[in-house]
Amino acid sequence: MQSALRSRTDVQRKTDSMHAHNHSVAPAEALTGGERQAAAKKSTLVSVAVNLLLTAVQIAVGVFAHSSALVADGIHSLSDLVADFVVLLANRFSHLAADRNHPYGHSRFENAASLALGVLLIAVGIGMLGNAANKFADPSLIPRVHWYALAVAMMALVAKESLFRYMLAVANRVKSGMLVANAWHARSDAASSLVVAAGIVGNLLGWPLLDPLAAAIVGFMVARMGWNFSYDAMQDLMDRGLDEESVEAIRAELGETPGVLNVHDIRTRKTGDLAIIDAHLLVDSHISVSEGHQVALQARHRVMKRFAVADITIHIDADLADGPENLGLPPRQALLEELNRHFPDAPLRLDQLRAHYLDGRLELEVELDDDKDARRGALLVMAPPAAVDALRVCARLREAVIKN
């Protein structure tokens, strides 16, 4: 029995010192999808404004001040500006509702956007490295940098660090891995501005090679960040699962559901900032189908209350019903036909039979309409179907239907 249980919430990715992609699942927040989207859009627009200003100032001043490092940092800011528009695009399309062609929704648009952003950063970084290499090949082409390039580099450092702190706070609040990645990208930008400032200082003190060296370091940092984003996005697009700690937390929550004897075969995969979960729950072999489904509903509610997932499919297993040997046992309809050979005038109904398939054994319960049908009960006990290992016969004493 399977119960497909779906909800749309979010999955948080923890961050480390310079890398935003983790594979954990976090408790669902009270923010609605619309509130998350609005907060993400606002923070990204702030980033657009900052990067637009920095791009114009850094490239213009870098050209007039003869600082290749500052120009490289300006190009870096330009790549950030492009990245911001990629984030805005992803933020719009990843929140679209599920449809016929996308039954799990559009959350993986975020993964695709992160991949595109990573490829862009790799290309920009390689271009910066190539430009710096040309300067190293002919040091005579390196001019003396003007002092105001240093002032702009320090201004960019302060602006990018402030932007990082703002964007990370928003990203953690709305639990968006894509925004977390963009925030840490801003932190890497601040680090690159610090390197640029150091290179400009070196040039001003009489070491002209430090300026293109700073540009090369910035290029390497950009390319490395692009590789990290691209690699993580590709992993998520290839159905990377959650980390072991998150899986065990989900297993424990499912296992605490009343009626669940064991939990096994948990599989997880990621779609954007969401997780998709498959799990098998072991229950008592003799409970009804509806009770088994109720156990699945309760397990689903517990997981959805504590964790944030896009979809969870729960498969109910009977504790003694596992094994290929059950495949050879006859279905309930065949058992009914065999039993009714004894009762051609008053055949049994299918709803009077309950079959239990237990590790190659077949237990059959037959419920007679009343306790006066002793003859049929005796015949059943004396001549059970050949495939039946255990037979229980009972009588329905009274049936009451209560209507509210």
Coordinates of C-alpha atoms in Angstrom, one line a residue:
M1 CA 0.0 0.0 0.0
Q2 CA 1.4 3.4 -0.9
S3 CA 0.2 6.8 0.2
A4 CA 1.5 9.8 -1.8
L5 CA 1.7 12.7 0.6
R6 CA 2.6 16.1 -0.8
S7 CA 3.2 19.6 0.6
R8 CA 5.3 22.6 -0.5
T9 CA 7.7 24.0 2.0
D10 CA 11.4 24.6 2.1
V11 CA 14.7 22.9 2.9
Q12 CA 17.5 24.9 4.6
R13 CA 21.1 24.5 3.6
K14 CA 23.7 25.3 6.3
T15 CA 26.7 27.3 5.3
D16 CA 30.3 26.9 6.1
S17 CA 33.1 29.5 6.0
M18 CA 33.1 30.1 2.2
H19 CA 30.7 27.5 0.8
A20 CA 26.9 27.6 1.0
H21 CA 25.8 24.2 -0.3
N22 CA 24.9 21.6 2.3
H23 CA 22.5 18.7 2.2
S24 CA 20.5 18.9 5.4
V25 CA 16.8 19.3 6.0
A26 CA 15.5 21.8 8.4
P27 CA 12.2 22.5 10.2
A28 CA 9.6 24.2 8.1
E29 CA 9.1 27.9 8.8
A30 CA 5.9 29.8 9.1
L31 CA 6.6 31.9 6.0
T32 CA 4.4 31.3 3.1
G33 CA 5.7 30.7 -0.4
G34 CA 4.6 34.3 -1.4
E35 CA 6.4 35.8 1.6
R36 CA 9.6 33.9 0.7
Q37 CA 9.4 35.0 -2.9
A38 CA 8.9 38.6 -1.9
A39 CA 11.8 38.6 0.6
A40 CA 14.1 37.0 -1.9
K41 CA 13.1 39.5 -4.6
K42 CA 13.7 42.5 -2.3
S43 CA 17.1 41.3 -1.2
T44 CA 18.1 40.6 -4.8
L45 CA 17.0 44.0 -6.0
V46 CA 19.2 45.5 -3.2
S47 CA 22.1 43.5 -4.6
V48 CA 21.3 44.7 -8.1
A49 CA 21.5 48.3 -7.0
V50 CA 24.8 47.8 -5.1
N51 CA 26.4 45.9 -7.9
L52 CA 25.3 48.3 -10.6
L53 CA 26.9 51.2 -8.7
L54 CA 30.1 49.2 -8.0
T55 CA 30.4 48.0 -11.6
A56 CA 30.2 51.5 -13.0
V57 CA 32.5 53.1 -10.4
Q58 CA 35.2 50.3 -10.3
I59 CA 35.6 49.9 -14.1
A60 CA 35.6 53.7 -14.7
V61 CA 38.1 54.5 -11.9
G62 CA 40.1 51.4 -12.7
V63 CA 40.6 52.5 -16.3
F64 CA 41.5 56.1 -15.4
A65 CA 43.7 55.1 -12.4
H66 CA 45.5 52.4 -14.5
S67 CA 44.6 49.6 -12.1
S68 CA 44.0 46.2 -13.8
A69 CA 43.1 44.8 -10.4
L70 CA 40.3 47.3 -9.9
V71 CA 39.0 46.7 -13.4
A72 CA 39.0 43.0 -12.7
D73 CA 37.0 43.6 -9.5
G74 CA 34.6 45.8 -11.5
I75 CA 34.1 42.9 -14.0
H76 CA 33.6 40.7 -11.0
S77 CA 30.8 43.1 -9.8
L78 CA 29.4 42.9 -13.4
S79 CA 29.2 39.1 -13.1
D80 CA 27.4 39.6 -9.8
L81 CA 24.9 41.9 -11.5
V82 CA 24.3 39.2 -14.1
A83 CA 24.0 36.6 -11.3
D84 CA 21.4 38.8 -9.6
F85 CA 19.2 38.7 -12.7
V86 CA 19.6 35.0 -12.9
V87 CA 18.5 34.7 -9.2
L88 CA 15.5 37.0 -10.0
L89 CA 14.5 34.8 -12.9
A90 CA 14.9 31.6 -10.9
N91 CA 13.0 33.1 -8.0
R92 CA 10.1 33.8 -10.3
F93 CA 9.9 30.4 -12.1
S94 CA 10.9 28.1 -9.2
H95 CA 7.8 29.1 -7.3
L96 CA 5.4 28.1 -10.0
A97 CA 2.8 25.5 -9.0
A98 CA 3.1 21.9 -10.1
D99 CA 1.5 21.1 -13.5
R100 CA 1.0 18.1 -15.7
N101 CA 4.5 18.2 -17.2
H102 CA 6.1 19.1 -13.8
P103 CA 4.3 17.0 -11.1
Y104 CA 6.9 17.9 -8.5
G105 CA 6.8 21.6 -9.2
H106 CA 9.5 23.8 -10.7
S107 CA 12.0 24.0 -7.8
R108 CA 14.8 22.6 -9.8
F109 CA 14.9 25.8 -11.8
E110 CA 17.0 27.0 -8.8
N111 CA 19.5 24.2 -9.4
A112 CA 19.6 25.1 -13.1
A113 CA 20.1 28.7 -12.3
S114 CA 22.9 27.9 -9.9
L115 CA 24.6 25.8 -12.6
A116 CA 24.3 28.7 -15.1
L117 CA 25.7 31.1 -12.5
G118 CA 28.6 28.7 -11.8
V119 CA 29.5 28.4 -15.5
L120 CA 29.4 32.2 -15.8
L121 CA 31.8 32.7 -12.9
I122 CA 34.2 30.1 -14.3
A123 CA 34.3 32.0 -17.7
V124 CA 34.8 35.3 -16.0
G125 CA 37.6 33.9 -13.7
I126 CA 39.4 32.4 -16.7
G127 CA 39.2 35.7 -18.5
M128 CA 40.7 37.6 -15.6
L129 CA 43.6 35.1 -15.3
G130 CA 44.3 35.4 -19.0
N131 CA 44.5 39.2 -18.8
A132 CA 46.8 39.1 -15.7
A133 CA 49.0 36.6 -17.6
N134 CA 49.5 39.1 -20.4
K135 CA 50.6 41.7 -17.9
F136 CA 53.1 39.3 -16.3
A137 CA 54.5 38.5 -19.8
D138 CA 55.4 42.1 -20.4
P139 CA 55.9 44.0 -17.0
S140 CA 56.7 47.2 -18.9
L141 CA 53.1 47.5 -19.8
I142 CA 52.1 47.9 -16.1
P143 CA 51.6 51.6 -15.4
R144 CA 51.7 53.2 -11.9
V145 CA 48.3 53.2 -10.3
H146 CA 46.8 56.4 -9.0
W147 CA 45.9 56.7 -5.3
Y148 CA 42.2 57.2 -5.7
A149 CA 41.9 53.6 -7.0
L150 CA 42.7 52.5 -3.4
A151 CA 39.8 54.6 -2.1
V152 CA 37.4 53.0 -4.5
A153 CA 38.7 49.5 -3.6
M154 CA 38.1 50.2 0.1
M155 CA 34.6 51.5 -0.6
A156 CA 33.8 48.4 -2.6
L157 CA 35.1 46.2 0.3
V158 CA 32.7 47.9 2.8
A159 CA 29.8 47.8 0.4
K160 CA 30.2 44.1 -0.4
E161 CA 30.7 43.0 3.2
S162 CA 27.6 44.9 4.2
L163 CA 25.7 43.4 1.3
F164 CA 26.8 39.9 2.4
R165 CA 25.5 40.3 5.9
Y166 CA 22.2 41.6 4.7
M167 CA 21.7 38.9 2.1
L168 CA 22.7 36.1 4.4
A169 CA 20.2 37.2 7.1
V170 CA 17.4 37.2 4.5
A171 CA 18.5 33.9 3.0
N172 CA 18.6 32.2 6.4
R173 CA 15.2 33.6 7.3
V174 CA 13.5 32.3 4.1
K175 CA 15.5 29.1 4.0
S176 CA 16.7 29.6 0.4
G177 CA 19.9 27.8 -0.6
M178 CA 20.2 29.8 -3.8
L179 CA 20.1 33.1 -1.8
V180 CA 22.6 31.6 0.6
A181 CA 24.9 30.9 -2.3
N182 CA 24.4 34.4 -3.6
A183 CA 25.2 35.9 -0.2
W184 CA 28.4 33.9 0.2
H185 CA 29.3 35.1 -3.3
A186 CA 29.1 38.6 -2.0
R187 CA 31.4 37.6 0.8
S188 CA 33.9 36.3 -1.7
D189 CA 33.6 39.6 -3.5
A190 CA 34.5 41.4 -0.3
A191 CA 37.6 39.2 0.0
S192 CA 38.5 39.9 -3.6
S193 CA 38.2 43.7 -3.0
L194 CA 40.6 43.2 0.0
V195 CA 43.1 41.5 -2.3
V196 CA 42.7 44.3 -4.9
A197 CA 43.3 46.9 -2.2
A198 CA 46.5 45.1 -1.2
G199 CA 47.7 45.0 -4.8
I200 CA 47.0 48.7 -5.3
V201 CA 49.0 49.5 -2.2
G202 CA 51.9 47.4 -3.5
N203 CA 51.9 49.2 -6.8
L204 CA 51.8 52.6 -5.0
L205 CA 54.8 51.5 -2.9
G206 CA 56.9 50.6 -6.0
W207 CA 56.0 46.9 -6.7
P208 CA 54.0 47.2 -9.9
L209 CA 53.6 43.5 -10.4
L210 CA 51.3 43.3 -7.3
D211 CA 48.5 44.9 -9.2
P212 CA 48.2 42.3 -11.9
L213 CA 48.9 39.6 -9.2
A214 CA 45.9 40.9 -7.3
A215 CA 43.9 40.7 -10.5
A216 CA 45.0 37.1 -11.0
I217 CA 44.1 36.1 -7.5
V218 CA 40.6 37.6 -8.0
G219 CA 40.3 35.7 -11.2
F220 CA 41.2 32.4 -9.4
M221 CA 38.7 33.1 -6.6
V222 CA 36.0 33.8 -9.1
A223 CA 36.7 30.6 -11.1
R224 CA 36.9 28.5 -8.0
M225 CA 33.6 29.8 -6.7
G226 CA 32.0 29.1 -10.1
W227 CA 33.3 25.5 -10.0
N228 CA 31.9 25.0 -6.5
F229 CA 28.4 26.3 -7.5
S230 CA 28.4 24.3 -10.8
Y231 CA 29.5 21.1 -9.0
D232 CA 26.9 21.3 -6.3
A233 CA 24.1 22.2 -8.8
M234 CA 25.0 19.2 -11.0
Q235 CA 24.9 17.0 -7.9
D236 CA 21.4 18.2 -7.0
L237 CA 20.2 17.8 -10.6
M238 CA 21.4 14.2 -10.4
D239 CA 19.2 13.5 -7.3
R240 CA 21.8 13.9 -4.6
G241 CA 20.3 12.8 -1.3
L242 CA 20.2 14.5 2.1
D243 CA 23.0 14.1 4.5
E244 CA 23.0 11.1 6.9
E245 CA 22.1 13.2 9.9
S246 CA 19.0 14.5 8.3
V247 CA 18.0 11.0 7.1
E248 CA 18.4 9.6 10.6
A249 CA 16.3 12.4 12.0
I250 CA 13.5 11.6 9.5
R251 CA 13.8 7.9 10.3
A252 CA 13.5 8.6 14.0
E253 CA 10.4 10.8 13.5
L254 CA 8.7 8.2 11.4
G255 CA 9.6 5.4 13.9
E256 CA 7.9 7.3 16.7
T257 CA 4.6 7.1 14.9
P258 CA 2.1 4.9 16.8
G259 CA 1.7 1.6 14.9
V260 CA 5.1 1.7 13.2
L261 CA 7.2 -1.3 14.1
N262 CA 10.2 -0.4 11.9
V263 CA 11.4 2.0 9.2
H264 CA 13.5 1.0 6.3
D265 CA 14.5 1.8 2.7
I266 CA 14.4 5.6 3.2
R267 CA 15.5 7.4 0.0
T268 CA 15.8 11.1 -0.4
R269 CA 16.6 13.5 -3.2
K270 CA 16.7 17.2 -3.6
T271 CA 14.8 19.5 -5.9
G272 CA 15.9 23.1 -5.5
D273 CA 15.6 24.0 -1.8
L274 CA 13.1 21.1 -1.2
A275 CA 13.5 17.4 -0.5
I276 CA 11.6 14.4 -1.8
I277 CA 11.3 11.4 0.5
D278 CA 10.4 7.7 0.0
A279 CA 10.1 5.5 3.1
H280 CA 8.8 2.0 3.9
L281 CA 7.0 1.6 7.3
L282 CA 6.6 -1.8 8.9
V283 CA 3.2 -2.4 10.6
D284 CA 1.4 -5.4 12.2
S285 CA 0.4 -7.9 9.6
H286 CA -3.2 -8.3 10.9
I287 CA -4.4 -4.6 10.8
S288 CA -6.8 -3.5 8.2
V289 CA -5.9 -1.6 5.0
S290 CA -7.6 1.5 6.3
E291 CA -5.6 1.4 9.6
G292 CA -2.4 1.0 7.7
H293 CA -3.3 4.0 5.6
Q294 CA -4.1 5.9 8.9
V295 CA -0.6 5.0 10.2
A296 CA 0.8 6.4 7.0
L297 CA -1.2 9.6 7.4
Q298 CA 0.0 10.1 10.9
A299 CA 3.6 9.4 9.9
R300 CA 3.3 12.0 7.1
H301 CA 1.8 14.6 9.5
R302 CA 4.8 14.2 11.9
V303 CA 7.4 14.6 9.2
M304 CA 5.6 17.5 7.6
K305 CA 5.2 19.3 11.0
R306 CA 8.9 19.0 11.8
F307 CA 10.7 18.9 8.5
A308 CA 10.3 20.7 5.1
V309 CA 9.7 18.5 2.1
A310 CA 8.2 18.8 -1.4
D311 CA 6.8 15.3 -1.5
I312 CA 6.8 12.2 0.7
T313 CA 5.7 8.7 -0.5
I314 CA 5.1 6.2 2.3
H315 CA 4.9 2.4 1.5
I316 CA 3.2 0.3 4.2
D317 CA 4.8 -3.2 4.8
A318 CA 3.3 -6.0 6.9
D319 CA 5.8 -7.3 9.5
L320 CA 5.5 -10.9 8.3
A321 CA 4.7 -10.3 4.7
D322 CA 8.1 -9.8 3.2
G323 CA 9.6 -12.4 0.8
P324 CA 9.1 -13.8 -2.7
E325 CA 7.5 -16.9 -1.4
N326 CA 4.2 -15.0 -1.0
L327 CA 4.0 -14.6 -4.8
G328 CA 2.8 -18.2 -5.2
L329 CA -0.1 -18.0 -2.8
P330 CA -3.6 -17.7 -4.2
P331 CA -5.5 -14.4 -4.1
R332 CA -8.6 -13.9 -2.0
Q333 CA -10.9 -14.2 -5.1
A334 CA -9.5 -17.7 -5.8
L335 CA -10.0 -18.7 -2.2
L336 CA -13.6 -17.6 -2.4
E337 CA -14.3 -19.6 -5.5
E338 CA -12.8 -22.7 -3.9
L339 CA -14.9 -22.3 -0.7
N340 CA -18.1 -21.7 -2.6
R341 CA -18.0 -25.1 -4.2
H342 CA -19.3 -26.3 -0.9
F343 CA -22.1 -23.7 -0.8
P344 CA -23.7 -23.4 -4.2
D345 CA -27.0 -22.4 -2.9
A346 CA -25.8 -19.8 -0.4
P347 CA -22.3 -18.7 -1.5
L348 CA -20.0 -16.7 0.7
R349 CA -19.3 -13.1 -0.2
L350 CA -15.8 -11.6 -0.8
D351 CA -16.2 -9.2 2.1
Q352 CA -16.6 -12.2 4.5
L353 CA -13.0 -13.3 3.8
R354 CA -9.8 -11.8 5.1
A355 CA -6.5 -13.3 3.9
H356 CA -3.2 -12.7 5.6
Y357 CA 0.0 -13.5 3.6
L358 CA 2.8 -14.1 6.2
D359 CA 6.2 -15.2 5.1
G360 CA 4.9 -17.9 2.8
R361 CA 2.0 -18.8 5.1
L362 CA -1.6 -18.1 4.3
E363 CA -4.0 -17.4 7.2
L364 CA -7.7 -17.1 6.3
E365 CA -10.5 -15.5 8.4
V366 CA -14.1 -16.2 7.4
E367 CA -16.9 -14.2 9.0
L368 CA -20.3 -15.9 8.8
D369 CA -23.5 -13.8 8.9
D370 CA -24.8 -15.3 12.2
D371 CA -24.0 -17.9 14.8
K372 CA -26.8 -20.2 13.5
D373 CA -24.8 -21.2 10.4
A374 CA -23.0 -24.0 12.2
R375 CA -23.1 -26.3 9.3
R376 CA -21.1 -24.1 7.0
G377 CA -18.7 -23.4 9.8
A378 CA -18.1 -27.1 10.4
L379 CA -17.6 -27.7 6.6
L380 CA -15.0 -24.9 6.5
V381 CA -13.1 -26.2 9.4
M382 CA -13.1 -29.8 8.0
A383 CA -12.3 -28.9 4.4
P384 CA -10.3 -25.7 4.2
P385 CA -8.6 -24.7 0.9
A386 CA -5.4 -26.6 0.3
A387 CA -3.2 -23.4 0.3
V388 CA -4.5 -22.3 3.7
D389 CA -2.2 -22.9 6.7
A390 CA -4.6 -21.5 9.4
L391 CA -8.3 -20.9 9.3
R392 CA -10.4 -18.9 11.6
V393 CA -14.2 -19.0 11.5
C394 CA -16.4 -16.5 13.4
A395 CA -20.0 -15.4 13.4
R396 CA -21.3 -11.9 13.1
L397 CA -23.6 -11.5 16.1
R398 CA -24.9 -8.1 15.4
E399 CA -24.2 -5.3 13.0
A400 CA -25.1 -1.7 13.8
V401 CA -24.6 1.3 11.6
I402 CA -24.4 4.6 13.5
K403 CA -25.1 7.7 11.6
N404 CA -24.4 11.2 12.8

